[in-house]
């Protein structure tokens, strides 16, 4: 089975905790982790929003001067400090020189995306020319489907997630219709096993093995937007290819979040947006990947003048000569104001690497996971977690910090960092007959099957809790009625952010359940 | 015949010239025209580039403090002063609040295009909901073709211009292939009559009448990018519909330039870019129009989550419920940084109207036309122009100012505004045996069949002349080997700009032909 494919970060976290003599749930531990984080300086590359600038925050219950807790990089990344400067340069240029901006300055508009595309390609393991920057994600997905979804009567189906992101679902659905097939019949929407929330890797593989002969295209997200599950892209691609399917990936939640090797994996196509972990701003230009092996294919495609080679583009003779790679898929001239944010973003990624980021990310999200399980885990989950990580053997007893009075990690102490008893609410609640709070983490515990995000499913409606979190400057994402998604992005989030998140979650639960 | 459909602006220009006692070719005349221009204040809404900030300008031969001559609004409009402020507001918001920017501030990114779309709709005569702002032009054209090009075996052809803008040509070509037809057979590329450069309106109509039964789609540009010819959209649409064709327009060079009534004309669809006469910056978001009569059609379309109605968009149940109008065609979330420039641009248009702008534009371009014909017109053209406008009868003699010594407009004086003899070069050239310079205006003289742009075709290779123009701060567009396109945009260009253009053209010709 593929359920556990990489070492779990709890091990090093516990070792460090022992070394420094501070438990995982202490601010000292979190601060120590930050002090030894080799990427901690990267937070300074961003404008990390402050409590005082967030409209949702109740300034009377937080320190307005503090940073908020920004755990929403899976939805919208924060603003690199260089963005303003680079955007201003382009506005200046337009003001001062008009048309000359097309061919002059730092990012000449006529080719401002070129160069940035290959830099972005590094983040997905692409070779030169395999990545282009253009349009939005869903537009790119359509452009790719026009080329790569080529149904034939004996092989016309698309295998996708039953809970694919709606835009992907709609895109695939409409492309199936466009090509004359019936989505009801042609879409294989893979559902998790009864009672489960994530798709098991082996079930994906088995479906491909079993139905692959009728499948024209396998199209999944690299990281699932709702559950945070990372699919094992390499093997799915390989198995898909073995069955003769085309395999493409929507990397919206994967790029800048997890390690990806599109070229080496032989992935046929991929696309992604840049406003999540790539921090390029709402609706910014999206990425598009075409594997080199497809550079000379003669698949159908939608064409436009910007896909025409630059050397002869302006001869205007209406004979289309596309760039061989991803750039050939461009239709329109590139928005001059959208490349500066991408440049600012990529410069930060160039100060590190996806492998360094992944190392940190696993620790950071692993830390969050450990804290959540210890405090809000269902007894069974705690038991299982402890057993998996041999916490029971080491300590000779079960370990768990629970809002409702279970033991805290490793030492059984129940005080929270702000001195309040973490059981306070739990105890009262019990007296009042209120429900115990439990959290199920929908995201796999296997670090190879997730990125930064954890999806937390509460045993209560969290509408009010979410409001209380917002009041405390916790920026995350609510999926009604029970789920919040939290993503400590390793580029700019800290261990102390995780610690503060736990504190505010405790407060928010107390406030909401009062 | 439709050759002349509206009164020509020469008449009022000459009346004013008489009134004030200054000939058309004097700086006094140009300055007077500016002083009585009710839209002259709108130039202040823009950063009109200066000589000193243009890299192409030779600062030693111009006054660096002066404005350049920006006649390139047909290619890239100049920057509205408010753009910087509005862009900065969005960068600020992102820096300070991250995700909150989606639903807060002046232009909440989650619906920043909504509202602007209807404002933009005013410029094309659309009703509420008929216009959306999204993607780039060629992407929108593709989205529209997917819906509106529905070939059937007995009616599958597309009627387009033989010299359509390449991107349109490619888009149509690839869509024909996508739908299983052969572009060679299915594209009717209408060519001008032998020896002519513009398509005659009656020939377009006749082609539709004759071949319309096999034509699925008539798709033209509203204003031709190369010749500046404005097609008579209303009648072409009507005749197309009478023959059962769908009729769509690419308004790239028409929007913000000429009066358009898409709704009233019953146009099926249209699209346009916003970086030309709409001054929204290179590659900014494009417009898309769907006529109200199509709101409830069941044509095929490419779908994405942003076309889903906002009220239920985030329920994520994968049942697509589109907005009824143009917004239903949106695929992706909107780039937050591209709406501020559109807002800045539209605010300026709201200070006037397309009918006021057209009034000025006709005078301004008419003035340029008169100056060009008088100075560089072929004798036949001059004769014809004079005859058409009854200049001969009024003055009792032929009128013409020619670089090579012909008479100047109305008074026969040959001095140019800088005191030099305009015949100087002409005379020397004759001695040296150099060629006389003639310019043919490719653009129709009928103001109903053109907008701001004139396409000037020289009887010489203009590569060097163009370089000399650039050195003097004349920003216009070269189409090798003989054509320059000049467009005095009525929002920000002045009569004195035209006058200065004539001066610099004279200088540039002299310098290039030395
Ligand atoms: C008439 C016309 N159509 C299409 C285009 C292509 O525009 P885009 O690059 O915005 O898709 C242009 C660009 O100048 C144009 O002038
Ligand atoms: C997995 C996934 N696919 C597609 C999209 C749609 O993106 P866009 O609006 O950029 O087309 C998103 C947006 O969040 C996403 O998360």
mmCIF file of C-alpha atoms in Angstrom, chain A residues 163-433:
data_model
loop_
_atom_site.group_PDB
_atom_site.id
_atom_site.type_symbol
_atom_site.label_atom_id
_atom_site.label_comp_id
_atom_site.label_asym_id
_atom_site.label_seq_id
_atom_site.Cartn_x
_atom_site.Cartn_y
_atom_site.Cartn_z
ATOM 1 C CA UNK A 163 -15.112 16.349 -6.211
ATOM 2 C CA UNK A 164 -12.918 18.053 -8.756
ATOM 3 C CA UNK A 165 -12.753 21.795 -8.418
ATOM 4 C CA UNK A 166 -15.973 23.040 -10.078
ATOM 5 C CA UNK A 167 -14.190 24.961 -12.797
ATOM 6 C CA UNK A 168 -12.320 21.832 -13.865
ATOM 7 C CA UNK A 169 -15.517 19.833 -13.750
ATOM 8 C CA UNK A 170 -17.295 22.388 -15.928
ATOM 9 C CA UNK A 171 -14.383 22.656 -18.322
ATOM 10 C CA UNK A 172 -14.186 18.921 -18.848
ATOM 11 C CA UNK A 173 -17.948 18.608 -19.090
ATOM 12 C CA UNK A 174 -18.214 21.295 -21.750
ATOM 13 C CA UNK A 175 -15.302 19.911 -23.739
ATOM 14 C CA UNK A 176 -16.896 16.486 -23.785
ATOM 15 C CA UNK A 177 -20.062 18.033 -25.186
ATOM 16 C CA UNK A 178 -18.059 20.071 -27.666
ATOM 17 C CA UNK A 179 -16.519 16.907 -29.015
ATOM 18 C CA UNK A 180 -19.923 15.311 -29.377
ATOM 19 C CA UNK A 181 -20.004 12.961 -26.403
ATOM 20 C CA UNK A 182 -22.344 12.811 -23.444
ATOM 21 C CA UNK A 183 -20.798 13.893 -20.142
ATOM 22 C CA UNK A 184 -23.094 11.566 -18.211
ATOM 23 C CA UNK A 185 -21.513 8.663 -19.963
ATOM 24 C CA UNK A 186 -18.043 10.029 -20.614
ATOM 25 C CA UNK A 187 -17.122 11.436 -17.209
ATOM 26 C CA UNK A 188 -15.830 8.918 -14.721
ATOM 27 C CA UNK A 189 -16.042 10.903 -11.505
ATOM 28 C CA UNK A 190 -14.086 8.924 -8.963
ATOM 29 C CA UNK A 191 -15.616 8.963 -5.496
ATOM 30 C CA UNK A 192 -13.938 8.015 -2.223
ATOM 31 C CA UNK A 193 -14.934 4.766 -0.613
ATOM 32 C CA UNK A 194 -18.174 4.882 1.364
ATOM 33 C CA UNK A 195 -17.596 6.837 4.552
ATOM 34 C CA UNK A 196 -14.197 8.182 3.475
ATOM 35 C CA UNK A 197 -13.260 11.617 2.229
ATOM 36 C CA UNK A 198 -10.061 11.089 0.321
ATOM 37 C CA UNK A 199 -9.459 9.015 -2.760
ATOM 38 C CA UNK A 200 -7.170 6.119 -2.028
ATOM 39 C CA UNK A 201 -4.216 5.997 -4.321
ATOM 40 C CA UNK A 202 -4.670 2.300 -4.996
ATOM 41 C CA UNK A 203 -8.301 2.892 -5.983
ATOM 42 C CA UNK A 204 -7.213 5.473 -8.523
ATOM 43 C CA UNK A 205 -4.677 3.056 -9.959
ATOM 44 C CA UNK A 206 -7.174 0.218 -9.992
ATOM 45 C CA UNK A 207 -9.753 2.290 -11.824
ATOM 46 C CA UNK A 208 -7.191 3.143 -14.472
ATOM 47 C CA UNK A 209 -6.134 -0.482 -14.748
ATOM 48 C CA UNK A 210 -9.707 -1.648 -15.026
ATOM 49 C CA UNK A 211 -11.255 1.022 -17.218
ATOM 50 C CA UNK A 212 -8.185 2.540 -18.854
ATOM 51 C CA UNK A 213 -8.910 1.129 -22.282
ATOM 52 C CA UNK A 214 -11.946 3.376 -22.594
ATOM 53 C CA UNK A 215 -10.286 6.375 -20.970
ATOM 54 C CA UNK A 216 -8.951 9.046 -23.317
ATOM 55 C CA UNK A 217 -7.804 11.349 -20.553
ATOM 56 C CA UNK A 218 -6.928 11.202 -16.878
ATOM 57 C CA UNK A 219 -7.198 14.713 -15.455
ATOM 58 C CA UNK A 220 -6.765 15.286 -11.739
ATOM 59 C CA UNK A 221 -5.646 18.093 -9.521
ATOM 60 C CA UNK A 222 -2.145 17.667 -8.134
ATOM 61 C CA UNK A 223 -3.322 18.700 -4.689
ATOM 62 C CA UNK A 224 -7.033 18.495 -3.943
ATOM 63 C CA UNK A 225 -8.460 21.910 -3.113
ATOM 64 C CA UNK A 226 -10.886 20.675 -0.469
ATOM 65 C CA UNK A 227 -9.062 17.890 1.320
ATOM 66 C CA UNK A 228 -5.489 18.978 0.719
ATOM 67 C CA UNK A 229 -4.700 15.495 -0.527
ATOM 68 C CA UNK A 230 -1.736 15.374 -2.836
ATOM 69 C CA UNK A 231 -2.093 12.731 -5.482
ATOM 70 C CA UNK A 232 0.893 10.589 -6.300
ATOM 71 C CA UNK A 233 1.282 12.145 -9.692
ATOM 72 C CA UNK A 234 4.233 10.213 -10.936
ATOM 73 C CA UNK A 235 2.700 6.787 -10.543
ATOM 74 C CA UNK A 236 -0.748 7.836 -11.725
ATOM 75 C CA UNK A 237 0.854 9.306 -14.831
ATOM 76 C CA UNK A 238 2.855 6.143 -15.442
ATOM 77 C CA UNK A 239 -0.086 3.824 -14.971
ATOM 78 C CA UNK A 240 -2.283 6.050 -17.126
ATOM 79 C CA UNK A 241 0.279 6.020 -19.912
ATOM 80 C CA UNK A 242 0.643 2.264 -19.681
ATOM 81 C CA UNK A 243 -3.056 2.012 -20.429
ATOM 82 C CA UNK A 244 -2.759 4.430 -23.347
ATOM 83 C CA UNK A 245 -4.390 7.400 -21.640
ATOM 84 C CA UNK A 246 -3.293 11.015 -21.879
ATOM 85 C CA UNK A 247 -2.534 12.361 -18.399
ATOM 86 C CA UNK A 248 -2.871 16.019 -17.428
ATOM 87 C CA UNK A 249 -2.752 17.839 -14.096
ATOM 88 C CA UNK A 250 -4.324 20.932 -12.624
ATOM 89 C CA UNK A 251 -1.593 22.185 -10.315
ATOM 90 C CA UNK A 252 -3.476 25.145 -8.806
ATOM 91 C CA UNK A 253 -2.883 23.920 -5.253
ATOM 92 C CA UNK A 254 0.346 22.109 -6.024
ATOM 93 C CA UNK A 255 2.669 24.629 -7.633
ATOM 94 C CA UNK A 256 4.922 26.366 -5.136
ATOM 95 C CA UNK A 257 3.555 23.979 -2.528
ATOM 96 C CA UNK A 258 4.967 20.548 -3.318
ATOM 97 C CA UNK A 259 7.779 19.152 -5.427
ATOM 98 C CA UNK A 260 6.783 18.455 -9.006
ATOM 99 C CA UNK A 261 8.769 16.965 -11.894
ATOM 100 C CA UNK A 262 6.478 17.258 -14.858
ATOM 101 C CA UNK A 263 9.130 16.598 -17.448
ATOM 102 C CA UNK A 264 10.688 13.596 -15.785
ATOM 103 C CA UNK A 265 7.309 12.111 -14.979
ATOM 104 C CA UNK A 266 6.388 12.383 -18.639
ATOM 105 C CA UNK A 267 3.201 14.315 -17.851
ATOM 106 C CA UNK A 268 1.451 15.304 -21.078
ATOM 107 C CA UNK A 269 0.096 18.664 -19.999
ATOM 108 C CA UNK A 270 -0.572 20.725 -16.924
ATOM 109 C CA UNK A 271 -1.871 24.123 -15.911
ATOM 110 C CA UNK A 272 -1.992 26.173 -12.747
ATOM 111 C CA UNK A 273 -2.810 29.568 -11.365
ATOM 112 C CA UNK A 274 -0.289 31.890 -9.741
ATOM 113 C CA UNK A 275 -2.346 33.587 -7.051
ATOM 114 C CA UNK A 276 -2.114 30.856 -4.437
ATOM 115 C CA UNK A 277 1.301 29.589 -3.366
ATOM 116 C CA UNK A 278 2.906 31.663 -6.142
ATOM 117 C CA UNK A 279 1.772 34.925 -4.554
ATOM 118 C CA UNK A 280 1.186 36.812 -7.783
ATOM 119 C CA UNK A 281 -2.135 38.401 -6.899
ATOM 120 C CA UNK A 282 -5.811 37.736 -7.532
ATOM 121 C CA UNK A 283 -6.523 36.430 -11.006
ATOM 122 C CA UNK A 284 -2.957 36.856 -12.202
ATOM 123 C CA UNK A 285 -1.671 35.059 -15.298
ATOM 124 C CA UNK A 286 -1.682 31.281 -15.230
ATOM 125 C CA UNK A 287 0.847 28.644 -16.211
ATOM 126 C CA UNK A 288 0.584 26.104 -18.991
ATOM 127 C CA UNK A 289 2.848 23.103 -19.505
ATOM 128 C CA UNK A 290 3.258 20.990 -22.625
ATOM 129 C CA UNK A 291 5.715 18.136 -22.483
ATOM 130 C CA UNK A 292 8.557 18.381 -24.977
ATOM 131 C CA UNK A 293 7.454 15.121 -26.568
ATOM 132 C CA UNK A 294 4.387 17.001 -27.811
ATOM 133 C CA UNK A 295 6.222 19.950 -29.338
ATOM 134 C CA UNK A 296 5.800 18.620 -32.837
ATOM 135 C CA UNK A 297 2.455 16.930 -32.543
ATOM 136 C CA UNK A 298 -0.350 17.924 -34.866
ATOM 137 C CA UNK A 299 -3.149 17.911 -32.345
ATOM 138 C CA UNK A 300 -5.964 20.343 -32.935
ATOM 139 C CA UNK A 301 -5.569 23.617 -31.137
ATOM 140 C CA UNK A 302 -7.017 27.058 -30.834
ATOM 141 C CA UNK A 303 -4.671 29.571 -32.377
ATOM 142 C CA UNK A 304 -3.943 33.257 -32.022
ATOM 143 C CA UNK A 305 -1.303 35.682 -33.185
ATOM 144 C CA UNK A 306 0.689 35.613 -29.950
ATOM 145 C CA UNK A 307 1.397 31.915 -30.475
ATOM 146 C CA UNK A 308 3.025 32.838 -33.755
ATOM 147 C CA UNK A 309 6.806 33.014 -33.726
ATOM 148 C CA UNK A 310 8.016 36.502 -32.893
ATOM 149 C CA UNK A 311 10.393 36.755 -35.850
ATOM 150 C CA UNK A 312 7.570 36.613 -38.379
ATOM 151 C CA UNK A 313 4.558 37.511 -36.235
ATOM 152 C CA UNK A 314 4.198 41.006 -37.612
ATOM 153 C CA UNK A 315 4.496 40.064 -41.255
ATOM 154 C CA UNK A 316 0.760 39.605 -41.014
ATOM 155 C CA UNK A 317 0.541 37.145 -43.885
ATOM 156 C CA UNK A 318 -1.973 34.941 -42.086
ATOM 157 C CA UNK A 319 0.169 31.809 -42.297
ATOM 158 C CA UNK A 320 0.384 30.477 -38.778
ATOM 159 C CA UNK A 321 3.846 29.436 -37.623
ATOM 160 C CA UNK A 322 3.588 28.616 -33.930
ATOM 161 C CA UNK A 323 6.331 28.509 -31.370
ATOM 162 C CA UNK A 324 7.129 24.843 -30.883
ATOM 163 C CA UNK A 325 6.421 24.654 -27.136
ATOM 164 C CA UNK A 326 4.029 26.124 -24.629
ATOM 165 C CA UNK A 327 4.397 29.614 -26.087
ATOM 166 C CA UNK A 328 2.640 28.393 -29.212
ATOM 167 C CA UNK A 329 -0.510 28.173 -27.123
ATOM 168 C CA UNK A 330 -0.602 31.862 -26.408
ATOM 169 C CA UNK A 331 -3.461 33.635 -28.105
ATOM 170 C CA UNK A 332 -3.258 37.235 -26.943
ATOM 171 C CA UNK A 333 -0.614 39.771 -26.186
ATOM 172 C CA UNK A 334 0.428 39.666 -22.552
ATOM 173 C CA UNK A 335 -0.932 42.073 -19.914
ATOM 174 C CA UNK A 336 1.984 44.336 -19.068
ATOM 175 C CA UNK A 337 0.738 44.916 -15.526
ATOM 176 C CA UNK A 338 0.548 41.230 -14.631
ATOM 177 C CA UNK A 339 4.147 40.261 -15.275
ATOM 178 C CA UNK A 340 5.661 42.493 -12.579
ATOM 179 C CA UNK A 341 3.945 40.573 -9.752
ATOM 180 C CA UNK A 342 5.096 37.304 -11.273
ATOM 181 C CA UNK A 343 8.640 38.579 -11.458
ATOM 182 C CA UNK A 344 8.480 39.684 -7.818
ATOM 183 C CA UNK A 345 7.158 36.299 -6.815
ATOM 184 C CA UNK A 346 9.668 34.231 -8.742
ATOM 185 C CA UNK A 347 12.586 36.215 -7.347
ATOM 186 C CA UNK A 348 11.639 34.995 -3.903
ATOM 187 C CA UNK A 349 11.436 31.396 -5.038
ATOM 188 C CA UNK A 350 14.912 31.830 -6.487
ATOM 189 C CA UNK A 351 16.235 32.489 -2.993
ATOM 190 C CA UNK A 352 15.345 28.939 -2.056
ATOM 191 C CA UNK A 353 14.277 25.739 -3.762
ATOM 192 C CA UNK A 354 11.204 23.560 -3.780
ATOM 193 C CA UNK A 355 13.161 20.905 -1.933
ATOM 194 C CA UNK A 356 14.147 23.284 0.890
ATOM 195 C CA UNK A 357 10.600 24.611 1.001
ATOM 196 C CA UNK A 358 9.209 21.112 1.181
ATOM 197 C CA UNK A 359 11.499 20.283 4.056
ATOM 198 C CA UNK A 360 10.218 23.244 6.005
ATOM 199 C CA UNK A 361 6.648 22.737 4.924
ATOM 200 C CA UNK A 362 6.590 19.182 6.227
ATOM 201 C CA UNK A 363 7.828 20.282 9.603
ATOM 202 C CA UNK A 364 5.470 23.228 9.754
ATOM 203 C CA UNK A 365 2.337 21.382 8.727
ATOM 204 C CA UNK A 366 3.459 18.352 10.712
ATOM 205 C CA UNK A 367 3.688 20.586 13.741
ATOM 206 C CA UNK A 368 0.198 21.907 13.134
ATOM 207 C CA UNK A 369 -1.074 18.372 12.700
ATOM 208 C CA UNK A 370 0.513 17.211 15.942
ATOM 209 C CA UNK A 371 -0.987 20.118 17.834
ATOM 210 C CA UNK A 372 -4.450 19.590 16.358
ATOM 211 C CA UNK A 373 -4.468 15.871 17.018
ATOM 212 C CA UNK A 374 -3.182 16.281 20.530
ATOM 213 C CA UNK A 375 -5.758 18.865 21.391
ATOM 214 C CA UNK A 376 -8.800 18.039 19.283
ATOM 215 C CA UNK A 377 -8.203 14.559 17.945
ATOM 216 C CA UNK A 378 -10.824 11.875 18.358
ATOM 217 C CA UNK A 379 -9.579 9.353 20.887
ATOM 218 C CA UNK A 380 -9.250 6.756 18.156
ATOM 219 C CA UNK A 381 -7.211 9.108 15.989
ATOM 220 C CA UNK A 382 -4.988 9.997 18.885
ATOM 221 C CA UNK A 383 -4.468 6.360 19.672
ATOM 222 C CA UNK A 384 -3.685 5.558 16.083
ATOM 223 C CA UNK A 385 -1.392 8.558 15.716
ATOM 224 C CA UNK A 386 0.431 7.742 18.899
ATOM 225 C CA UNK A 387 0.776 4.162 17.860
ATOM 226 C CA UNK A 388 2.031 4.988 14.377
ATOM 227 C CA UNK A 389 4.660 7.234 15.831
ATOM 228 C CA UNK A 390 5.381 4.924 18.707
ATOM 229 C CA UNK A 391 4.568 7.610 21.229
ATOM 230 C CA UNK A 392 2.992 5.065 23.521
ATOM 231 C CA UNK A 393 6.022 2.877 23.782
ATOM 232 C CA UNK A 394 8.363 5.748 24.437
ATOM 233 C CA UNK A 395 6.334 7.321 27.175
ATOM 234 C CA UNK A 396 4.706 4.243 28.462
ATOM 235 C CA UNK A 397 1.335 5.905 28.215
ATOM 236 C CA UNK A 398 -1.082 7.369 25.736
ATOM 237 C CA UNK A 399 -0.389 10.954 24.828
ATOM 238 C CA UNK A 400 -2.916 13.575 24.023
ATOM 239 C CA UNK A 401 -3.707 17.186 24.770
ATOM 240 C CA UNK A 402 -7.393 17.718 24.451
ATOM 241 C CA UNK A 403 -9.514 20.785 24.728
ATOM 242 C CA UNK A 404 -11.892 18.797 26.817
ATOM 243 C CA UNK A 405 -9.424 17.571 29.272
ATOM 244 C CA UNK A 406 -7.354 14.900 27.589
ATOM 245 C CA UNK A 407 -3.631 14.863 28.253
ATOM 246 C CA UNK A 408 -1.381 17.302 26.435
ATOM 247 C CA UNK A 409 1.571 16.243 24.387
ATOM 248 C CA UNK A 410 4.326 14.406 26.190
ATOM 249 C CA UNK A 411 3.962 15.909 29.602
ATOM 250 C CA UNK A 412 0.296 15.944 30.333
ATOM 251 C CA UNK A 413 0.297 19.657 31.222
ATOM 252 C CA UNK A 414 -2.939 21.364 30.474
ATOM 253 C CA UNK A 415 -2.056 25.016 30.614
ATOM 254 C CA UNK A 416 -2.084 26.917 27.363
ATOM 255 C CA UNK A 417 0.480 29.550 26.533
ATOM 256 C CA UNK A 418 -1.679 32.404 27.730
ATOM 257 C CA UNK A 419 -2.010 30.851 31.127
ATOM 258 C CA UNK A 420 -5.621 29.832 30.764
ATOM 259 C CA UNK A 421 -6.595 26.269 31.398
ATOM 260 C CA UNK A 422 -7.244 24.611 28.117
ATOM 261 C CA UNK A 423 -9.871 22.539 29.824
ATOM 262 C CA UNK A 424 -11.731 25.563 31.093
ATOM 263 C CA UNK A 425 -14.216 25.549 28.297
ATOM 264 C CA UNK A 426 -14.341 21.824 28.050
ATOM 265 C CA UNK A 427 -15.114 21.510 31.691
ATOM 266 C CA UNK A 428 -17.797 24.139 31.658
ATOM 267 C CA UNK A 429 -19.178 22.756 28.508
ATOM 268 C CA UNK A 430 -19.489 19.430 30.125
ATOM 269 C CA UNK A 431 -21.336 21.004 33.001
ATOM 270 C CA UNK A 432 -23.604 22.815 30.538
ATOM 271 C CA UNK A 433 -24.072 19.681 28.579
#
